[in-house]
JSON list of C-alpha atoms in Angstrom, two decimals:
[
{"chain": "A", "resi": 17, "resn": "GLY", "atom": "CA", "xyz": [-0.03, -0.07, 0.00]},
{"chain": "A", "resi": 18, "resn": "ALA", "atom": "CA", "xyz": [0.85, 3.59, -0.20]},
{"chain": "A", "resi": 19, "resn": "VAL", "atom": "CA", "xyz": [3.26, 5.02, 2.37]},
{"chain": "A", "resi": 20, "resn": "VAL", "atom": "CA", "xyz": [3.43, 8.39, 4.05]},
{"chain": "A", "resi": 21, "resn": "SER", "atom": "CA", "xyz": [6.41, 9.18, 6.17]},
{"chain": "A", "resi": 22, "resn": "GLN", "atom": "CA", "xyz": [6.88, 11.83, 8.59]},
{"chain": "A", "resi": 23, "resn": "HIS", "atom": "CA", "xyz": [10.11, 13.06, 10.16]},
{"chain": "A", "resi": 24, "resn": "PRO", "atom": "CA", "xyz": [11.01, 13.48, 12.79]},
{"chain": "A", "resi": 25, "resn": "SER", "atom": "CA", "xyz": [8.89, 11.15, 14.78]},
{"chain": "A", "resi": 26, "resn": "ARG", "atom": "CA", "xyz": [9.75, 12.87, 18.07]},
{"chain": "A", "resi": 27, "resn": "VAL", "atom": "CA", "xyz": [11.36, 16.19, 18.78]},
{"chain": "A", "resi": 28, "resn": "ILE", "atom": "CA", "xyz": [12.15, 18.19, 21.81]},
{"chain": "A", "resi": 29, "resn": "CYS", "atom": "CA", "xyz": [13.06, 21.74, 21.63]},
{"chain": "A", "resi": 30, "resn": "LYS", "atom": "CA", "xyz": [13.45, 24.84, 23.67]},
{"chain": "A", "resi": 31, "resn": "SER", "atom": "CA", "xyz": [10.82, 27.49, 23.93]},
{"chain": "A", "resi": 32, "resn": "GLY", "atom": "CA", "xyz": [11.24, 30.10, 21.29]},
{"chain": "A", "resi": 33, "resn": "THR", "atom": "CA", "xyz": [12.88, 28.02, 18.76]},
{"chain": "A", "resi": 34, "resn": "SER", "atom": "CA", "xyz": [11.32, 26.84, 15.52]},
{"chain": "A", "resi": 35, "resn": "VAL", "atom": "CA", "xyz": [10.67, 23.22, 14.42]},
{"chain": "A", "resi": 36, "resn": "LYS", "atom": "CA", "xyz": [10.24, 21.75, 10.96]},
{"chain": "A", "resi": 37, "resn": "ILE", "atom": "CA", "xyz": [8.25, 18.59, 10.40]},
{"chain": "A", "resi": 38, "resn": "GLU", "atom": "CA", "xyz": [8.34, 16.89, 7.05]},
{"chain": "A", "resi": 39, "resn": "CYS", "atom": "CA", "xyz": [5.49, 14.71, 5.46]},
{"chain": "A", "resi": 40, "resn": "ARG", "atom": "CA", "xyz": [6.61, 12.67, 2.49]},
{"chain": "A", "resi": 41, "resn": "SER", "atom": "CA", "xyz": [4.64, 10.48, 0.18]},
{"chain": "A", "resi": 42, "resn": "LEU", "atom": "CA", "xyz": [7.09, 7.80, -0.70]},
{"chain": "A", "resi": 43, "resn": "ASP", "atom": "CA", "xyz": [5.49, 5.96, -3.56]},
{"chain": "A", "resi": 44, "resn": "PHE", "atom": "CA", "xyz": [2.88, 8.27, -5.05]},
{"chain": "A", "resi": 45, "resn": "GLN", "atom": "CA", "xyz": [2.35, 11.87, -5.86]},
{"chain": "A", "resi": 46, "resn": "ALA", "atom": "CA", "xyz": [0.08, 13.86, -3.57]},
{"chain": "A", "resi": 47, "resn": "THR", "atom": "CA", "xyz": [-1.25, 17.09, -4.86]},
{"chain": "A", "resi": 48, "resn": "THR", "atom": "CA", "xyz": [-3.02, 17.69, -1.44]},
{"chain": "A", "resi": 49, "resn": "MET", "atom": "CA", "xyz": [-1.85, 17.06, 1.96]},
{"chain": "A", "resi": 50, "resn": "PHE", "atom": "CA", "xyz": [-3.61, 17.76, 5.30]},
{"chain": "A", "resi": 51, "resn": "TRP", "atom": "CA", "xyz": [-2.11, 18.66, 8.59]},
{"chain": "A", "resi": 52, "resn": "TYR", "atom": "CA", "xyz": [-3.75, 17.64, 11.87]},
{"chain": "A", "resi": 53, "resn": "ARG", "atom": "CA", "xyz": [-2.86, 18.13, 15.57]},
{"chain": "A", "resi": 54, "resn": "GLN", "atom": "CA", "xyz": [-3.79, 15.86, 18.32]},
{"chain": "A", "resi": 55, "resn": "PHE", "atom": "CA", "xyz": [-3.71, 16.65, 22.00]},
{"chain": "A", "resi": 56, "resn": "PRO", "atom": "CA", "xyz": [-3.50, 13.74, 24.46]},
{"chain": "A", "resi": 57, "resn": "LYS", "atom": "CA", "xyz": [-6.64, 11.58, 24.67]},
{"chain": "A", "resi": 58, "resn": "GLN", "atom": "CA", "xyz": [-8.34, 13.91, 22.22]},
{"chain": "A", "resi": 59, "resn": "SER", "atom": "CA", "xyz": [-9.30, 13.88, 18.56]},
{"chain": "A", "resi": 60, "resn": "LEU", "atom": "CA", "xyz": [-7.63, 15.00, 15.43]},
{"chain": "A", "resi": 61, "resn": "MET", "atom": "CA", "xyz": [-8.09, 18.69, 14.68]},
{"chain": "A", "resi": 62, "resn": "LEU", "atom": "CA", "xyz": [-7.49, 19.84, 11.09]},
{"chain": "A", "resi": 63, "resn": "MET", "atom": "CA", "xyz": [-5.12, 22.52, 10.91]},
{"chain": "A", "resi": 64, "resn": "ALA", "atom": "CA", "xyz": [-4.73, 23.37, 7.35]},
{"chain": "A", "resi": 65, "resn": "THR", "atom": "CA", "xyz": [-4.99, 22.02, 3.76]},
{"chain": "A", "resi": 66, "resn": "SER", "atom": "CA", "xyz": [-1.75, 21.98, 1.69]},
{"chain": "A", "resi": 67, "resn": "ASN", "atom": "CA", "xyz": [-1.89, 22.14, -2.02]},
{"chain": "A", "resi": 68, "resn": "GLU", "atom": "CA", "xyz": [1.28, 21.62, -4.15]},
{"chain": "A", "resi": 69, "resn": "GLY", "atom": "CA", "xyz": [2.39, 24.98, -5.56]},
{"chain": "A", "resi": 70, "resn": "SER", "atom": "CA", "xyz": [0.06, 27.25, -3.84]},
{"chain": "A", "resi": 71, "resn": "LYS", "atom": "CA", "xyz": [-0.68, 28.62, -0.41]},
{"chain": "A", "resi": 72, "resn": "ALA", "atom": "CA", "xyz": [-2.11, 26.50, 2.36]},
{"chain": "A", "resi": 73, "resn": "THR", "atom": "CA", "xyz": [-5.70, 26.99, 3.42]},
{"chain": "A", "resi": 74, "resn": "TYR", "atom": "CA", "xyz": [-5.78, 27.24, 7.13]},
{"chain": "A", "resi": 75, "resn": "GLU", "atom": "CA", "xyz": [-8.75, 26.22, 9.36]},
{"chain": "A", "resi": 76, "resn": "GLN", "atom": "CA", "xyz": [-10.39, 28.99, 11.48]},
{"chain": "A", "resi": 77, "resn": "GLY", "atom": "CA", "xyz": [-8.37, 29.75, 14.74]},
{"chain": "A", "resi": 78, "resn": "VAL", "atom": "CA", "xyz": [-4.99, 28.41, 13.30]},
{"chain": "A", "resi": 79, "resn": "GLU", "atom": "CA", "xyz": [-2.45, 31.07, 13.03]},
{"chain": "A", "resi": 80, "resn": "LYS", "atom": "CA", "xyz": [-0.80, 30.92, 9.63]},
{"chain": "A", "resi": 81, "resn": "ASP", "atom": "CA", "xyz": [2.23, 32.89, 10.82]},
{"chain": "A", "resi": 82, "resn": "LYS", "atom": "CA", "xyz": [2.79, 30.48, 13.64]},
{"chain": "A", "resi": 83, "resn": "PHE", "atom": "CA", "xyz": [2.35, 27.25, 11.71]},
{"chain": "A", "resi": 84, "resn": "LEU", "atom": "CA", "xyz": [4.11, 27.68, 8.29]},
{"chain": "A", "resi": 85, "resn": "ILE", "atom": "CA", "xyz": [3.21, 25.20, 5.76]},
{"chain": "A", "resi": 86, "resn": "ASN", "atom": "CA", "xyz": [5.11, 24.67, 2.49]},
{"chain": "A", "resi": 87, "resn": "HIS", "atom": "CA", "xyz": [4.08, 22.13, -0.24]},
{"chain": "A", "resi": 88, "resn": "ALA", "atom": "CA", "xyz": [6.94, 22.63, -2.74]},
{"chain": "A", "resi": 89, "resn": "SER", "atom": "CA", "xyz": [6.73, 19.29, -4.44]},
{"chain": "A", "resi": 90, "resn": "LEU", "atom": "CA", "xyz": [4.26, 16.60, -5.26]},
{"chain": "A", "resi": 91, "resn": "THR", "atom": "CA", "xyz": [5.80, 14.36, -2.57]},
{"chain": "A", "resi": 92, "resn": "LEU", "atom": "CA", "xyz": [6.74, 16.68, 0.23]},
{"chain": "A", "resi": 93, "resn": "SER", "atom": "CA", "xyz": [4.93, 19.04, 2.53]},
{"chain": "A", "resi": 94, "resn": "THR", "atom": "CA", "xyz": [6.49, 20.71, 5.59]},
{"chain": "A", "resi": 95, "resn": "LEU", "atom": "CA", "xyz": [5.09, 22.11, 8.71]},
{"chain": "A", "resi": 96, "resn": "THR", "atom": "CA", "xyz": [7.16, 24.67, 10.58]},
{"chain": "A", "resi": 97, "resn": "VAL", "atom": "CA", "xyz": [6.19, 25.64, 14.09]},
{"chain": "A", "resi": 98, "resn": "THR", "atom": "CA", "xyz": [7.71, 29.07, 14.60]},
{"chain": "A", "resi": 99, "resn": "SER", "atom": "CA", "xyz": [8.73, 30.40, 17.98]},
{"chain": "A", "resi": 100, "resn": "ALA", "atom": "CA", "xyz": [7.47, 27.28, 19.76]},
{"chain": "A", "resi": 101, "resn": "HIS", "atom": "CA", "xyz": [5.99, 27.57, 23.21]},
{"chain": "A", "resi": 102, "resn": "PRO", "atom": "CA", "xyz": [4.92, 24.75, 25.55]},
{"chain": "A", "resi": 103, "resn": "GLU", "atom": "CA", "xyz": [1.24, 25.01, 24.52]},
{"chain": "A", "resi": 104, "resn": "ASP", "atom": "CA", "xyz": [2.44, 23.99, 21.01]},
{"chain": "A", "resi": 105, "resn": "SER", "atom": "CA", "xyz": [3.41, 20.52, 22.50]},
{"chain": "A", "resi": 106, "resn": "SER", "atom": "CA", "xyz": [1.18, 18.03, 20.61]},
{"chain": "A", "resi": 107, "resn": "PHE", "atom": "CA", "xyz": [1.11, 15.17, 18.24]},
{"chain": "A", "resi": 108, "resn": "TYR", "atom": "CA", "xyz": [1.09, 16.45, 14.62]},
{"chain": "A", "resi": 109, "resn": "ILE", "atom": "CA", "xyz": [-0.15, 14.05, 11.84]},
{"chain": "A", "resi": 110, "resn": "CYS", "atom": "CA", "xyz": [-0.23, 14.52, 8.14]},
{"chain": "A", "resi": 111, "resn": "SER", "atom": "CA", "xyz": [-2.30, 12.78, 5.51]},
{"chain": "A", "resi": 112, "resn": "ALA", "atom": "CA", "xyz": [-1.70, 12.80, 1.81]},
{"chain": "A", "resi": 113, "resn": "LYS", "atom": "CA", "xyz": [-4.22, 12.33, -1.10]},
{"chain": "A", "resi": 114, "resn": "MET", "atom": "CA", "xyz": [-3.26, 10.03, -3.79]},
{"chain": "A", "resi": 115, "resn": "GLY", "atom": "CA", "xyz": [-4.08, 11.47, -7.13]},
{"chain": "A", "resi": 116, "resn": "ARG", "atom": "CA", "xyz": [-5.72, 14.65, -8.21]},
{"chain": "A", "resi": 117, "resn": "SER", "atom": "CA", "xyz": [-9.34, 13.84, -8.10]},
{"chain": "A", "resi": 118, "resn": "ASN", "atom": "CA", "xyz": [-11.65, 14.22, -5.14]},
{"chain": "A", "resi": 119, "resn": "THR", "atom": "CA", "xyz": [-11.94, 10.43, -4.98]},
{"chain": "A", "resi": 120, "resn": "GLY", "atom": "CA", "xyz": [-8.25, 10.09, -4.29]},
{"chain": "A", "resi": 121, "resn": "GLU", "atom": "CA", "xyz": [-7.63, 7.92, -1.08]},
{"chain": "A", "resi": 122, "resn": "LEU", "atom": "CA", "xyz": [-5.95, 9.48, 1.92]},
{"chain": "A", "resi": 123, "resn": "PHE", "atom": "CA", "xyz": [-3.04, 8.01, 3.71]},
{"chain": "A", "resi": 124, "resn": "PHE", "atom": "CA", "xyz": [-1.77, 9.07, 7.06]},
{"chain": "A", "resi": 125, "resn": "GLY", "atom": "CA", "xyz": [1.83, 9.52, 8.38]},
{"chain": "A", "resi": 126, "resn": "GLU", "atom": "CA", "xyz": [2.97, 7.93, 11.58]},
{"chain": "A", "resi": 127, "resn": "GLY", "atom": "CA", "xyz": [2.83, 11.22, 13.32]},
{"chain": "A", "resi": 128, "resn": "SER", "atom": "CA", "xyz": [5.43, 13.55, 14.94]},
{"chain": "A", "resi": 129, "resn": "ARG", "atom": "CA", "xyz": [5.33, 14.33, 18.71]},
{"chain": "A", "resi": 130, "resn": "LEU", "atom": "CA", "xyz": [6.59, 17.77, 19.58]},
{"chain": "A", "resi": 131, "resn": "THR", "atom": "CA", "xyz": [7.60, 18.53, 23.07]},
{"chain": "A", "resi": 132, "resn": "VAL", "atom": "CA", "xyz": [8.42, 22.20, 23.85]},
{"chain": "A", "resi": 133, "resn": "LEU", "atom": "CA", "xyz": [10.31, 22.77, 27.01]},
{"chain": "B", "resi": 18, "resn": "ALA", "atom": "CA", "xyz": [-21.12, 21.98, 7.78]},
{"chain": "B", "resi": 19, "resn": "GLN", "atom": "CA", "xyz": [-20.27, 18.48, 8.79]},
{"chain": "B", "resi": 20, "resn": "SER", "atom": "CA", "xyz": [-19.84, 17.00, 12.17]},
{"chain": "B", "resi": 21, "resn": "VAL", "atom": "CA", "xyz": [-19.28, 13.58, 13.80]},
{"chain": "B", "resi": 22, "resn": "THR", "atom": "CA", "xyz": [-20.43, 12.34, 17.23]},
{"chain": "B", "resi": 23, "resn": "GLN", "atom": "CA", "xyz": [-19.05, 9.29, 18.81]},
{"chain": "B", "resi": 24, "resn": "LEU", "atom": "CA", "xyz": [-21.10, 8.05, 21.66]},
{"chain": "B", "resi": 25, "resn": "GLY", "atom": "CA", "xyz": [-18.98, 6.76, 24.46]},
{"chain": "B", "resi": 26, "resn": "SER", "atom": "CA", "xyz": [-15.29, 7.91, 25.00]},
{"chain": "B", "resi": 27, "resn": "HIS", "atom": "CA", "xyz": [-14.45, 4.49, 26.43]},
{"chain": "B", "resi": 28, "resn": "VAL", "atom": "CA", "xyz": [-15.85, 0.96, 25.55]},
{"chain": "B", "resi": 29, "resn": "SER", "atom": "CA", "xyz": [-14.81, -2.18, 27.49]},
{"chain": "B", "resi": 30, "resn": "VAL", "atom": "CA", "xyz": [-15.53, -5.57, 26.27]},
{"chain": "B", "resi": 31, "resn": "SER", "atom": "CA", "xyz": [-14.39, -9.09, 27.09]},
{"chain": "B", "resi": 32, "resn": "GLU", "atom": "CA", "xyz": [-12.37, -11.05, 24.56]},
{"chain": "B", "resi": 33, "resn": "GLY", "atom": "CA", "xyz": [-14.72, -12.94, 22.26]},
{"chain": "B", "resi": 34, "resn": "ALA", "atom": "CA", "xyz": [-17.58, -10.52, 22.89]},
{"chain": "B", "resi": 35, "resn": "LEU", "atom": "CA", "xyz": [-19.36, -8.30, 20.38]},
{"chain": "B", "resi": 36, "resn": "VAL", "atom": "CA", "xyz": [-17.81, -5.01, 19.64]},
{"chain": "B", "resi": 37, "resn": "LEU", "atom": "CA", "xyz": [-20.05, -2.08, 18.90]},
{"chain": "B", "resi": 38, "resn": "LEU", "atom": "CA", "xyz": [-18.69, 1.51, 18.59]},
{"chain": "B", "resi": 39, "resn": "ARG", "atom": "CA", "xyz": [-21.28, 4.09, 17.76]},
{"chain": "B", "resi": 40, "resn": "CYS", "atom": "CA", "xyz": [-20.99, 7.04, 15.35]},
{"chain": "B", "resi": 41, "resn": "ASN", "atom": "CA", "xyz": [-23.56, 9.61, 14.25]},
{"chain": "B", "resi": 42, "resn": "TYR", "atom": "CA", "xyz": [-22.85, 12.14, 11.70]},
{"chain": "B", "resi": 43, "resn": "SER", "atom": "CA", "xyz": [-24.42, 15.41, 10.48]},
{"chain": "B", "resi": 44, "resn": "SER", "atom": "CA", "xyz": [-23.95, 16.57, 6.83]},
{"chain": "B", "resi": 45, "resn": "SER", "atom": "CA", "xyz": [-25.71, 18.75, 4.39]},
{"chain": "B", "resi": 46, "resn": "VAL", "atom": "CA", "xyz": [-24.42, 16.74, 1.37]},
{"chain": "B", "resi": 47, "resn": "PRO", "atom": "CA", "xyz": [-24.24, 12.99, 0.84]},
{"chain": "B", "resi": 48, "resn": "PRO", "atom": "CA", "xyz": [-21.52, 12.00, 3.20]},
{"chain": "B", "resi": 49, "resn": "TYR", "atom": "CA", "xyz": [-18.41, 9.80, 2.86]},
{"chain": "B", "resi": 50, "resn": "LEU", "atom": "CA", "xyz": [-17.86, 8.05, 6.11]},
{"chain": "B", "resi": 51, "resn": "PHE", "atom": "CA", "xyz": [-14.70, 6.41, 7.52]},
{"chain": "B", "resi": 52, "resn": "TRP", "atom": "CA", "xyz": [-13.52, 4.39, 10.50]},
{"chain": "B", "resi": 53, "resn": "TYR", "atom": "CA", "xyz": [-9.84, 4.71, 11.46]},
{"chain": "B", "resi": 54, "resn": "VAL", "atom": "CA", "xyz": [-7.85, 2.96, 14.27]},
{"chain": "B", "resi": 55, "resn": "GLN", "atom": "CA", "xyz": [-4.94, 4.44, 16.17]},
{"chain": "B", "resi": 56, "resn": "TYR", "atom": "CA", "xyz": [-2.49, 2.63, 18.27]},
{"chain": "B", "resi": 57, "resn": "PRO", "atom": "CA", "xyz": [-0.49, 4.55, 20.90]},
{"chain": "B", "resi": 58, "resn": "ASN", "atom": "CA", "xyz": [1.91, 7.02, 19.36]},
{"chain": "B", "resi": 59, "resn": "GLN", "atom": "CA", "xyz": [1.08, 5.98, 15.83]},
{"chain": "B", "resi": 60, "resn": "GLY", "atom": "CA", "xyz": [-0.69, 7.49, 12.84]},
{"chain": "B", "resi": 61, "resn": "LEU", "atom": "CA", "xyz": [-4.13, 6.26, 11.69]},
{"chain": "B", "resi": 62, "resn": "GLN", "atom": "CA", "xyz": [-4.91, 3.18, 9.82]},
{"chain": "B", "resi": 63, "resn": "LEU", "atom": "CA", "xyz": [-8.07, 3.01, 7.67]},
{"chain": "B", "resi": 64, "resn": "LEU", "atom": "CA", "xyz": [-10.37, 0.21, 8.83]},
{"chain": "B", "resi": 65, "resn": "LEU", "atom": "CA", "xyz": [-13.28, 0.93, 6.26]},
{"chain": "B", "resi": 66, "resn": "LYS", "atom": "CA", "xyz": [-15.03, 3.53, 4.34]},
{"chain": "B", "resi": 67, "resn": "TYR", "atom": "CA", "xyz": [-18.53, 4.21, 2.94]},
{"chain": "B", "resi": 68, "resn": "THR", "atom": "CA", "xyz": [-18.54, 6.07, -0.37]},
{"chain": "B", "resi": 69, "resn": "SER", "atom": "CA", "xyz": [-22.19, 5.84, -1.45]},
{"chain": "B", "resi": 70, "resn": "ALA", "atom": "CA", "xyz": [-22.04, 2.16, -2.67]},
{"chain": "B", "resi": 71, "resn": "ALA", "atom": "CA", "xyz": [-23.24, -0.71, -0.47]},
{"chain": "B", "resi": 72, "resn": "THR", "atom": "CA", "xyz": [-24.57, 0.40, 2.89]},
{"chain": "B", "resi": 73, "resn": "LEU", "atom": "CA", "xyz": [-22.93, -2.58, 4.66]},
{"chain": "B", "resi": 74, "resn": "VAL", "atom": "CA", "xyz": [-19.15, -2.09, 4.48]},
{"chain": "B", "resi": 75, "resn": "LYS", "atom": "CA", "xyz": [-16.64, -4.76, 5.40]},
{"chain": "B", "resi": 76, "resn": "GLY", "atom": "CA", "xyz": [-13.19, -3.67, 6.55]},
{"chain": "B", "resi": 77, "resn": "ILE", "atom": "CA", "xyz": [-9.94, -5.20, 7.70]},
{"chain": "B", "resi": 78, "resn": "ASN", "atom": "CA", "xyz": [-9.51, -7.32, 10.75]},
{"chain": "B", "resi": 79, "resn": "GLY", "atom": "CA", "xyz": [-13.14, -8.48, 10.76]},
{"chain": "B", "resi": 80, "resn": "PHE", "atom": "CA", "xyz": [-14.70, -5.08, 11.34]},
{"chain": "B", "resi": 81, "resn": "GLU", "atom": "CA", "xyz": [-17.76, -3.86, 9.40]},
{"chain": "B", "resi": 82, "resn": "ALA", "atom": "CA", "xyz": [-20.08, -0.84, 9.62]},
{"chain": "B", "resi": 83, "resn": "GLU", "atom": "CA", "xyz": [-23.51, -0.05, 8.22]},
{"chain": "B", "resi": 84, "resn": "PHE", "atom": "CA", "xyz": [-24.64, 3.25, 6.89]},
{"chain": "B", "resi": 85, "resn": "LYS", "atom": "CA", "xyz": [-28.20, 4.03, 7.86]},
{"chain": "B", "resi": 86, "resn": "LYS", "atom": "CA", "xyz": [-29.27, 7.33, 6.42]},
{"chain": "B", "resi": 87, "resn": "SER", "atom": "CA", "xyz": [-32.55, 7.47, 8.18]},
{"chain": "B", "resi": 88, "resn": "GLU", "atom": "CA", "xyz": [-30.45, 7.20, 11.59]},
{"chain": "B", "resi": 89, "resn": "THR", "atom": "CA", "xyz": [-27.66, 9.36, 10.42]},
{"chain": "B", "resi": 90, "resn": "SER", "atom": "CA", "xyz": [-25.47, 6.63, 11.82]},
{"chain": "B", "resi": 91, "resn": "PHE", "atom": "CA", "xyz": [-22.43, 4.54, 10.90]},
{"chain": "B", "resi": 92, "resn": "HIS", "atom": "CA", "xyz": [-21.72, 2.10, 13.74]},
{"chain": "B", "resi": 93, "resn": "LEU", "atom": "CA", "xyz": [-18.69, -0.07, 13.69]},
{"chain": "B", "resi": 94, "resn": "THR", "atom": "CA", "xyz": [-19.13, -3.66, 14.76]},
{"chain": "B", "resi": 95, "resn": "LYS", "atom": "CA", "xyz": [-16.96, -6.80, 15.14]},
{"chain": "B", "resi": 96, "resn": "PRO", "atom": "CA", "xyz": [-18.55, -10.14, 16.13]},
{"chain": "B", "resi": 97, "resn": "SER", "atom": "CA", "xyz": [-15.64, -11.31, 18.37]},
{"chain": "B", "resi": 98, "resn": "ALA", "atom": "CA", "xyz": [-13.14, -9.05, 20.05]},
{"chain": "B", "resi": 99, "resn": "HIS", "atom": "CA", "xyz": [-9.46, -9.93, 20.13]},
{"chain": "B", "resi": 100, "resn": "MET", "atom": "CA", "xyz": [-6.88, -8.39, 22.67]},
{"chain": "B", "resi": 101, "resn": "SER", "atom": "CA", "xyz": [-5.13, -6.84, 19.61]},
{"chain": "B", "resi": 102, "resn": "ASP", "atom": "CA", "xyz": [-8.27, -4.78, 18.92]},
{"chain": "B", "resi": 103, "resn": "ALA", "atom": "CA", "xyz": [-7.60, -2.54, 22.02]},
{"chain": "B", "resi": 104, "resn": "ALA", "atom": "CA", "xyz": [-6.87, 0.88, 20.49]},
{"chain": "B", "resi": 105, "resn": "GLU", "atom": "CA", "xyz": [-8.47, 4.21, 19.90]},
{"chain": "B", "resi": 106, "resn": "TYR", "atom": "CA", "xyz": [-11.09, 4.33, 17.05]},
{"chain": "B", "resi": 107, "resn": "PHE", "atom": "CA", "xyz": [-12.12, 7.33, 15.24]},
{"chain": "B", "resi": 108, "resn": "CYS", "atom": "CA", "xyz": [-15.17, 7.96, 12.90]},
{"chain": "B", "resi": 109, "resn": "ALA", "atom": "CA", "xyz": [-14.71, 10.65, 10.36]},
{"chain": "B", "resi": 110, "resn": "VAL", "atom": "CA", "xyz": [-16.82, 12.43, 7.61]},
{"chain": "B", "resi": 111, "resn": "SER", "atom": "CA", "xyz": [-16.00, 14.19, 4.53]},
{"chain": "B", "resi": 112, "resn": "ASP", "atom": "CA", "xyz": [-17.84, 15.63, 1.61]},
{"chain": "B", "resi": 113, "resn": "THR", "atom": "CA", "xyz": [-15.63, 13.85, -0.93]},
{"chain": "B", "resi": 114, "resn": "ALA", "atom": "CA", "xyz": [-13.72, 10.49, -0.89]},
{"chain": "B", "resi": 115, "resn": "GLY", "atom": "CA", "xyz": [-10.39, 12.30, -0.63]},
{"chain": "B", "resi": 116, "resn": "GLY", "atom": "CA", "xyz": [-11.27, 15.59, 1.00]},
{"chain": "B", "resi": 117, "resn": "LYS", "atom": "CA", "xyz": [-10.59, 16.99, 4.38]},
{"chain": "B", "resi": 118, "resn": "LEU", "atom": "CA", "xyz": [-11.85, 14.71, 7.17]},
{"chain": "B", "resi": 119, "resn": "ILE", "atom": "CA", "xyz": [-13.85, 15.80, 10.27]},
{"chain": "B", "resi": 120, "resn": "PHE", "atom": "CA", "xyz": [-13.10, 13.50, 13.04]},
{"chain": "B", "resi": 121, "resn": "GLY", "atom": "CA", "xyz": [-15.32, 12.46, 15.95]},
{"chain": "B", "resi": 122, "resn": "GLN", "atom": "CA", "xyz": [-13.95, 12.53, 19.47]},
{"chain": "B", "resi": 123, "resn": "GLY", "atom": "CA", "xyz": [-12.64, 8.98, 19.42]},
{"chain": "B", "resi": 124, "resn": "THR", "atom": "CA", "xyz": [-13.61, 5.97, 21.45]},
{"chain": "B", "resi": 125, "resn": "GLU", "atom": "CA", "xyz": [-11.08, 3.97, 23.28]},
{"chain": "B", "resi": 126, "resn": "LEU", "atom": "CA", "xyz": [-11.69, 0.23, 23.12]},
{"chain": "B", "resi": 127, "resn": "SER", "atom": "CA", "xyz": [-10.41, -2.01, 26.00]},
{"chain": "B", "resi": 128, "resn": "VAL", "atom": "CA", "xyz": [-10.59, -5.67, 25.64]},
{"chain": "B", "resi": 129, "resn": "LYS", "atom": "CA", "xyz": [-10.51, -7.80, 28.90]},
{"chain": "B", "resi": 130, "resn": "PRO", "atom": "CA", "xyz": [-9.15, -11.37, 28.85]}
]
């Protein structure tokens, strides 16, 4: 089956630093990728929709200057948490849509756990 | 707007017993419905999906779900629980098969020996 890889799987950083998380579709092209965050024992909340070659679409309440999303190629989207603070600590999960049509299947990465000290 | 409600944040069953995880949805357009499973510190794995074909959908690991439009429900069942089924289960809705997903709150399934 299709594979989506996230890196790093775990990252610990100091408050005020920036952290980049990568989401790669390893064996298919993904014109659209989605970024979610998940707090402990809670559901996944959609943060933004990332389209290759264009600006990401952010969900209401998500700071686009705080969470920078870049989708520069058909196999890679990155999420950068800028000036991270402890409240940004969370589990971040990406999903990638195979193909260009609205019927393309979604595949999820393994998630990246961010801890901000 | 779309939304999903999962009834019961935690369900506990005995090994070999029936598993029933409840999901109700709200959608202004014909919905696409999904069930995912998540093991600790891992991503999501698709169990099954409803995409307007057969209302009874069979998935992996013996799970199945039935789409009932009149009840706006998409409950997940498995006839006989295994210890390995213990995990977090999420129901999700979308307006397309590959669009953004709106997730329910999740149900943690525990399986007792």
